[in-house]
PDB file of C-alpha atoms in Angstrom:
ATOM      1  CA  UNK A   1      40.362   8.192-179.915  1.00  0.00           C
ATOM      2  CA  UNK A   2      43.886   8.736-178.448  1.00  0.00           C
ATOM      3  CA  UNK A   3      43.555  12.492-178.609  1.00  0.00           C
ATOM      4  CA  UNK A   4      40.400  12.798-176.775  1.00  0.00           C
ATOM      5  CA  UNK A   5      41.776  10.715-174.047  1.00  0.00           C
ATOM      6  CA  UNK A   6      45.231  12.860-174.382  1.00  0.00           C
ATOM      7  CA  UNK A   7      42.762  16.662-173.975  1.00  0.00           C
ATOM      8  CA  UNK A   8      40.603  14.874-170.702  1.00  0.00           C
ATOM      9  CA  UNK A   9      43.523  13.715-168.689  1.00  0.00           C
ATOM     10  CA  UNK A  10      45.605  17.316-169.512  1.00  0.00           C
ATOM     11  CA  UNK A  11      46.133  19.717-165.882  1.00  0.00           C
ATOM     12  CA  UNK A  12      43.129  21.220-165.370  1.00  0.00           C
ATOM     13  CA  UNK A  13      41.826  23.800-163.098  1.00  0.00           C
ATOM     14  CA  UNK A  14      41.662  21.832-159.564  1.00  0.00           C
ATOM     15  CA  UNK A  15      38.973  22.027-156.744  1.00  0.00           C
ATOM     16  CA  UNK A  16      39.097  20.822-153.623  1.00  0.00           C
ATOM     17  CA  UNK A  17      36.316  19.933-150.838  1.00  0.00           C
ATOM     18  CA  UNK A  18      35.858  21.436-147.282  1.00  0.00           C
ATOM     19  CA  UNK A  19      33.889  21.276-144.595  1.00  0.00           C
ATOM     20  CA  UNK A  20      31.849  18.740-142.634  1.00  0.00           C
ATOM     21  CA  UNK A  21      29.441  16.113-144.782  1.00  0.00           C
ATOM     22  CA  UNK A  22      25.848  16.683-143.136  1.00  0.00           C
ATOM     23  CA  UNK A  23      25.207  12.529-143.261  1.00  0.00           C
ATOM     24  CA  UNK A  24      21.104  13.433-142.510  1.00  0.00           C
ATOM     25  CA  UNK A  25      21.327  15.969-145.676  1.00  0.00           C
ATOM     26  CA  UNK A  26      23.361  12.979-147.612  1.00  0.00           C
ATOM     27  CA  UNK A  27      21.164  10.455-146.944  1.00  0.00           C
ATOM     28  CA  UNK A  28      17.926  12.714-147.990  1.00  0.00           C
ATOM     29  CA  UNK A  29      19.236  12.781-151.418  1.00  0.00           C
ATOM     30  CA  UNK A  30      20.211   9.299-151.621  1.00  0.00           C
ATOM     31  CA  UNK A  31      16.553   8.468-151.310  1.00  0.00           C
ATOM     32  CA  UNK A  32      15.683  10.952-153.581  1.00  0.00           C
ATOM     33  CA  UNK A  33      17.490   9.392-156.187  1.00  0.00           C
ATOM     34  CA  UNK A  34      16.014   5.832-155.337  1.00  0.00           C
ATOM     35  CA  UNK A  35      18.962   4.902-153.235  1.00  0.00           C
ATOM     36  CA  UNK A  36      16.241   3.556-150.114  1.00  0.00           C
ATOM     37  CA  UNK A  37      18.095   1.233-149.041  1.00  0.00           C
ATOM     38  CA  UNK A  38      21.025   2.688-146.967  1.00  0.00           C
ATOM     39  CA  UNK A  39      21.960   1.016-143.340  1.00  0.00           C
ATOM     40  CA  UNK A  40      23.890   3.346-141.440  1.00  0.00           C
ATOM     41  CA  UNK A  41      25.945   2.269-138.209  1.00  0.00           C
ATOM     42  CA  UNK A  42      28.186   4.502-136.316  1.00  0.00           C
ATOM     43  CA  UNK A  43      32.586   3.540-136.534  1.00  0.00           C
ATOM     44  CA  UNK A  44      34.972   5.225-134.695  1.00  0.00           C
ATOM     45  CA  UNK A  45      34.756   8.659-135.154  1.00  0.00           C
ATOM     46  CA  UNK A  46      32.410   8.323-138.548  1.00  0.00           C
ATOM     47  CA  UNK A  47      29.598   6.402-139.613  1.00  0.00           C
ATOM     48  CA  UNK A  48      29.520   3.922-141.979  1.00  0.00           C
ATOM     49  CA  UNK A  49      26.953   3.667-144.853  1.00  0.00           C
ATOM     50  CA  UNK A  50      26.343   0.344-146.483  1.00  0.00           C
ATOM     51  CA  UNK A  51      23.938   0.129-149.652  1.00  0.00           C
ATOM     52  CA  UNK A  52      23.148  -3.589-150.115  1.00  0.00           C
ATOM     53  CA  UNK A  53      21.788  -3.356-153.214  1.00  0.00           C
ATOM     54  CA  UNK A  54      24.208  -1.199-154.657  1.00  0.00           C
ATOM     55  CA  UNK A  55      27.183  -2.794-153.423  1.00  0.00           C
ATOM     56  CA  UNK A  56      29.027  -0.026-152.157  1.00  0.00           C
ATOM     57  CA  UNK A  57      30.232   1.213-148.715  1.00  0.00           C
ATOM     58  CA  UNK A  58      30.643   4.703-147.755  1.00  0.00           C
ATOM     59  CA  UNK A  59      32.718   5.564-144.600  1.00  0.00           C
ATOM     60  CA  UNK A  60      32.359   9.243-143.333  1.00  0.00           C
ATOM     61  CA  UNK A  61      34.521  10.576-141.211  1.00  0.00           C
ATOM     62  CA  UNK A  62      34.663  14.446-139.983  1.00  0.00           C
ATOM     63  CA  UNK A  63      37.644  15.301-142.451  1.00  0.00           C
ATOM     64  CA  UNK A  64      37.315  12.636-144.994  1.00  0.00           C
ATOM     65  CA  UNK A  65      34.918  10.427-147.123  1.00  0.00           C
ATOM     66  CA  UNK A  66      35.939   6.700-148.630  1.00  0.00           C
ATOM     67  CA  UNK A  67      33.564   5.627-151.449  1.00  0.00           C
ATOM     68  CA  UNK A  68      33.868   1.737-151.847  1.00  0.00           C
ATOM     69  CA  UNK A  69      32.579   0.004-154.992  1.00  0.00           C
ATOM     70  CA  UNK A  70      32.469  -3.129-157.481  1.00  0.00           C
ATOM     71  CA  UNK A  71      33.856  -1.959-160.690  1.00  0.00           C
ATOM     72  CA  UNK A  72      30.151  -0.345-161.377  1.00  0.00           C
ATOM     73  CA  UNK A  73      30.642   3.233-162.921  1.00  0.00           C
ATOM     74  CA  UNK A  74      27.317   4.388-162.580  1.00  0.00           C
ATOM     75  CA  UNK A  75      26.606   4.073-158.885  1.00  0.00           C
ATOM     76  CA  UNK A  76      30.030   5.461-157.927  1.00  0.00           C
ATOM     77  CA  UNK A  77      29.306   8.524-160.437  1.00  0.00           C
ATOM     78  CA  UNK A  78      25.965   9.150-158.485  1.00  0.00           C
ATOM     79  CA  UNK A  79      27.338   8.684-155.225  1.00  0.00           C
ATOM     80  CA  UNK A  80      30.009  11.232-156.386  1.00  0.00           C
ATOM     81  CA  UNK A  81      27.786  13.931-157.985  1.00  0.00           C
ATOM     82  CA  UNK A  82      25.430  13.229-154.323  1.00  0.00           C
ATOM     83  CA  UNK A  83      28.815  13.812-152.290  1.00  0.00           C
ATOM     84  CA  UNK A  84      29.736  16.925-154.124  1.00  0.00           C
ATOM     85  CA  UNK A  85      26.322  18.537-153.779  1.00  0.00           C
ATOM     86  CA  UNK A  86      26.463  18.247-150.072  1.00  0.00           C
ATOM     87  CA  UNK A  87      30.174  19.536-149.753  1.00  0.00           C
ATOM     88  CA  UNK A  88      31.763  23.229-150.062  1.00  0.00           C
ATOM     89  CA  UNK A  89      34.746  23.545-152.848  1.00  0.00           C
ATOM     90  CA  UNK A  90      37.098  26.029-153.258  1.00  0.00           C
TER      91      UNK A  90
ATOM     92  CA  UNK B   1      48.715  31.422-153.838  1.00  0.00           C
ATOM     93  CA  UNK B   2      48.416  33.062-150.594  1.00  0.00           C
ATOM     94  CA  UNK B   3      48.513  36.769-149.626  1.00  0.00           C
ATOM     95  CA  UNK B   4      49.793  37.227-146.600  1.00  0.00           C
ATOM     96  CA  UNK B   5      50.709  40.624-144.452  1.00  0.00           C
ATOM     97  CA  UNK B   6      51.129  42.213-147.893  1.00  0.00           C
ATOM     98  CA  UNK B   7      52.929  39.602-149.533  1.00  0.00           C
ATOM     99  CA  UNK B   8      51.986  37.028-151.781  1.00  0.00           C
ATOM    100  CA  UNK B   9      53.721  33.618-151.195  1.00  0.00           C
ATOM    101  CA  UNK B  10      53.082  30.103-152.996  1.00  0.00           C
ATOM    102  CA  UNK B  11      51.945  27.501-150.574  1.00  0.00           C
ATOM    103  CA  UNK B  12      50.824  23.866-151.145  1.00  0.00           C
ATOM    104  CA  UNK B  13      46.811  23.184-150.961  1.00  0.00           C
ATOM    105  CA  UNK B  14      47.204  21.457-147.189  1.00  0.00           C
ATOM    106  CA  UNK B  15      49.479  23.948-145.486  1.00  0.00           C
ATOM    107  CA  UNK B  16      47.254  26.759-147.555  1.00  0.00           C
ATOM    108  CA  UNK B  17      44.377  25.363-145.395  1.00  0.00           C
ATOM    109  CA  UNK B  18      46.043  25.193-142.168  1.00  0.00           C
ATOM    110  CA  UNK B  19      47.066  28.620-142.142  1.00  0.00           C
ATOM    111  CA  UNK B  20      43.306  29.928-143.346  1.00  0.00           C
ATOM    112  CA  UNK B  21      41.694  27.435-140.804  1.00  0.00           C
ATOM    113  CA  UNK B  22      39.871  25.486-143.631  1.00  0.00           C
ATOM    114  CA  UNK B  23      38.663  21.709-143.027  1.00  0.00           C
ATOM    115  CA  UNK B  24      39.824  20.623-146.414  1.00  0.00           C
ATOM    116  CA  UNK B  25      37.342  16.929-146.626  1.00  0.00           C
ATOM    117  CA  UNK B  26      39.009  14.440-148.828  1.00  0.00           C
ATOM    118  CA  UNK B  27      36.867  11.968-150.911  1.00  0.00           C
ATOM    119  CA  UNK B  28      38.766   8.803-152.202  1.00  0.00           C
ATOM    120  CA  UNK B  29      37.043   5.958-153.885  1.00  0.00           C
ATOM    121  CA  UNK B  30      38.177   2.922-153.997  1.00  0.00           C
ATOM    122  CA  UNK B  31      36.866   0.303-156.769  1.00  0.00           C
ATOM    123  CA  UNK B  32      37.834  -3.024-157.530  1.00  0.00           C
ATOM    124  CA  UNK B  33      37.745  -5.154-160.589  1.00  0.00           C
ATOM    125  CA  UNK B  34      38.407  -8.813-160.682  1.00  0.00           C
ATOM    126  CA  UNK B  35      40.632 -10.072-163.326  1.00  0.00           C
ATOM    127  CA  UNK B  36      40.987 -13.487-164.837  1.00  0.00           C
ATOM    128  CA  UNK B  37      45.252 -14.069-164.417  1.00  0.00           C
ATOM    129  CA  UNK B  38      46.753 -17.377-162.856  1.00  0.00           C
ATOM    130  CA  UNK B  39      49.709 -17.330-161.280  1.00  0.00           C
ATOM    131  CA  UNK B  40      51.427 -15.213-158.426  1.00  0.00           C
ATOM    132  CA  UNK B  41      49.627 -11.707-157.867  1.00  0.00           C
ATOM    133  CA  UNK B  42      52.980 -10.002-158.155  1.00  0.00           C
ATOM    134  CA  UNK B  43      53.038 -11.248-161.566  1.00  0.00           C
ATOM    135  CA  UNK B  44      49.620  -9.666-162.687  1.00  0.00           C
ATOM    136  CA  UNK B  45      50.657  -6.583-161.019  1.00  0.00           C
ATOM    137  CA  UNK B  46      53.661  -6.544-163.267  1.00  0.00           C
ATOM    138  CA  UNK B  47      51.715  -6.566-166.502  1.00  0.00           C
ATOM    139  CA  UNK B  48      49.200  -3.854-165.291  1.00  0.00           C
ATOM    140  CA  UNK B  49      52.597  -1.707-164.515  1.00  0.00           C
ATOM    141  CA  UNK B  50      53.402  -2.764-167.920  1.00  0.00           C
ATOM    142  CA  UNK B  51      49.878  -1.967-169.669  1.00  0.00           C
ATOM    143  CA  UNK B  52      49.437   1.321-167.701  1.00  0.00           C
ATOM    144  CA  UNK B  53      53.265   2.418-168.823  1.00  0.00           C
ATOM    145  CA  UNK B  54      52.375   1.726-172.544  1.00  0.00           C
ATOM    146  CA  UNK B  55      48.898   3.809-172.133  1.00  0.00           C
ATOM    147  CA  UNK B  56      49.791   6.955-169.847  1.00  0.00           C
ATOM    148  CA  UNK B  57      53.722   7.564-171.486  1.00  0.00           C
ATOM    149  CA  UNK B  58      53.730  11.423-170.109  1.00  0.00           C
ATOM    150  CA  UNK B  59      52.671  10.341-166.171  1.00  0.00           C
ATOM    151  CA  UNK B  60      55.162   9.205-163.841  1.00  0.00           C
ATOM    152  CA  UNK B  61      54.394   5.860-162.557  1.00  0.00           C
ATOM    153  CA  UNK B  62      56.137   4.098-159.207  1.00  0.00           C
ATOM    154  CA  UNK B  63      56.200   0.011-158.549  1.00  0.00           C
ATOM    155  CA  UNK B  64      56.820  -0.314-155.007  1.00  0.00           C
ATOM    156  CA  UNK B  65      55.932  -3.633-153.064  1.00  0.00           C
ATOM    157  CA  UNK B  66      53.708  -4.633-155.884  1.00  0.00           C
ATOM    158  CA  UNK B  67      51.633  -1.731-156.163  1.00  0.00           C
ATOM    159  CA  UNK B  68      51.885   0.895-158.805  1.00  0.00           C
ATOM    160  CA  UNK B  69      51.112   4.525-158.259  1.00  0.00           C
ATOM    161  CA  UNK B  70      50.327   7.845-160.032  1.00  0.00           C
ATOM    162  CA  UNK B  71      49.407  10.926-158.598  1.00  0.00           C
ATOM    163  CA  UNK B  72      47.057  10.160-155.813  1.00  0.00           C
ATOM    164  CA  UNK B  73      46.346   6.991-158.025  1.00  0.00           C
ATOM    165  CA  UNK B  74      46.956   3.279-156.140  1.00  0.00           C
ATOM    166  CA  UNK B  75      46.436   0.022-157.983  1.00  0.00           C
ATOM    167  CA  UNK B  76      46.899  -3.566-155.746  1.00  0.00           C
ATOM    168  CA  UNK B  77      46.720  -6.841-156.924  1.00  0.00           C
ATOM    169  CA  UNK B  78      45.014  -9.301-153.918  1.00  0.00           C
ATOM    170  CA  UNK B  79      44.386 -12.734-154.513  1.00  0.00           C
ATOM    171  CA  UNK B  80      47.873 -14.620-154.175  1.00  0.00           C
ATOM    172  CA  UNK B  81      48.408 -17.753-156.214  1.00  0.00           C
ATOM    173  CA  UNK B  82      44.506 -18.064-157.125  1.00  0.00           C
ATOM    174  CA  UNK B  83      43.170 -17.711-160.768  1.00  0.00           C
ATOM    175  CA  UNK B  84      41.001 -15.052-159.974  1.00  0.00           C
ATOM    176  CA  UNK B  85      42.729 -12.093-158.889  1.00  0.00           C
ATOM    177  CA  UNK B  86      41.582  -8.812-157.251  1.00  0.00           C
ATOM    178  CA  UNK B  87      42.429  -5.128-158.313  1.00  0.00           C
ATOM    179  CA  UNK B  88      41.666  -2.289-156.220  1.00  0.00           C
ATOM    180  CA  UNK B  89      41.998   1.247-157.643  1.00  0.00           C
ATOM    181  CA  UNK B  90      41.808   3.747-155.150  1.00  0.00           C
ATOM    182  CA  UNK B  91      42.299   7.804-155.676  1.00  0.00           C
ATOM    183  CA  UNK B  92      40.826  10.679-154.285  1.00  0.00           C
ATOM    184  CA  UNK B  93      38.267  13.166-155.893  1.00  0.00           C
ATOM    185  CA  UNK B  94      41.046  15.593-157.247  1.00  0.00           C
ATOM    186  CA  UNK B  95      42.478  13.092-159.506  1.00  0.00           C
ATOM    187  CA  UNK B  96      38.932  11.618-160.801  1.00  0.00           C
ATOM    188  CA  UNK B  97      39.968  11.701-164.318  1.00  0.00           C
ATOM    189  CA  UNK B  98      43.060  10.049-163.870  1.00  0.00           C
ATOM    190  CA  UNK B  99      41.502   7.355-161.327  1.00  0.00           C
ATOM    191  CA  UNK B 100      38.371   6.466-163.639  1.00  0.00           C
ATOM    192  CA  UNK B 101      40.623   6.481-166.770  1.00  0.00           C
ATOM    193  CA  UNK B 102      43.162   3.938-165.397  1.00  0.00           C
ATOM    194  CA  UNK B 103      39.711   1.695-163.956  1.00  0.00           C
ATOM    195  CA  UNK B 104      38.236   1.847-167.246  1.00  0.00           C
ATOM    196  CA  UNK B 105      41.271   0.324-168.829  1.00  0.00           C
ATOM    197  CA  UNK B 106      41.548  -2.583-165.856  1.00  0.00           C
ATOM    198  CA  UNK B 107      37.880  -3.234-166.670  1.00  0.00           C
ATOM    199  CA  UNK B 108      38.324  -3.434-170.067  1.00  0.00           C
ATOM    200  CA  UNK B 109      41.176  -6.061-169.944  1.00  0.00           C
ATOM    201  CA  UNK B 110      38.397  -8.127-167.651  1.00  0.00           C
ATOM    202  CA  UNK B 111      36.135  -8.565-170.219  1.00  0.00           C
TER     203      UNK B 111
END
């Protein structure tokens, strides 16, 4: 209900990424979680990862990552939990 | 919070970083959601402002140039004058809850 929803969105403690995204090390564990079908091509200072199947883009850059998707929860949510695992946080 | 020469000073995450030669990387997603709404897109982006008002009272919302904001939170309508419109919600990996809250309840009004 209401409450719920009220407790999840309350200030919470905050982490933040650093560092470089290793996009051999990214792509590893896309395939390990079935995600085979990634075409990578190189933009501007970045690459630029586009999963077909998936419909969803991922542009990496040195200082920054952009995660585009249809309105599908569940691939974004694994793209985010692969992003995080290859990323330092303070 | 950042000690510094002895003293402890308050500093905001980005100039935190500069001064302790961190590479903060930012992760934004952007998602879209396609909503049936005839009529002008500034119209549809008036009743999301409206809808997302009603369901986050204690945030502090902004309408500028037809897009609303909160936080690091951007919603645009795209699709001008067609039936089908186009809603892009975009915000970065700090404000996740906030982001996939506020997509849940544009997908919601799609179905």
């Amino acid at each position: 209900g209401n409450t719920a929803l009220e407790c999840k969105l309350q200030p919470k403690e905050i982490r933040y990424e650093w560092g470089t995204l290793n996009v051999t090390e990214f792509l590893q564990k896309l395939s390990q979680e079935g995600i085979v079908d990634a075409k990578v091509e190189p933009i501007g200072n970045g690459v630029m990862i586009h999963l077909q199947d998936e419909d969803a883009l991922i542009q990496i850059e040195d200082n920054c990552t952009h995660v585009l998707c249809n309105s599908d929860e569940k691939i974004r949510m694994q793209l985010r939990n692969i992003l995080m695992q290859c990323l330092k946080k303070f | 919070l950042v000690m510094k020469d002895n003293s402890t000073c308050l500093m905001d995450v980005e100039d935190a970083c500069k001064e302790a030669g961190i590479n903060r990387h930012v992760i934004r997603f952007t998602s879209t959601v396609h909503l049936h709404d005839p009529g002008p897109s500034l119209g549809t982006a008036h009743k999301l402002h409206a809808l997302m008002k009603d369901k986050l009272p204690q945030w502090s919302l902004t309408f500028t140039d037809g897009a609303i904001s909160v936080e690091s939170v951007l919603v645009k309508v795209e699709g001008e004058d067609d039936d089908q419109k186009s809603v892009f919600v975009s915000w970065t990996n700090q404000d996740e809850d906030l982001g996939s809250y506020i997509l849940g309840l544009l997908n919601s009004m799609g179905q």
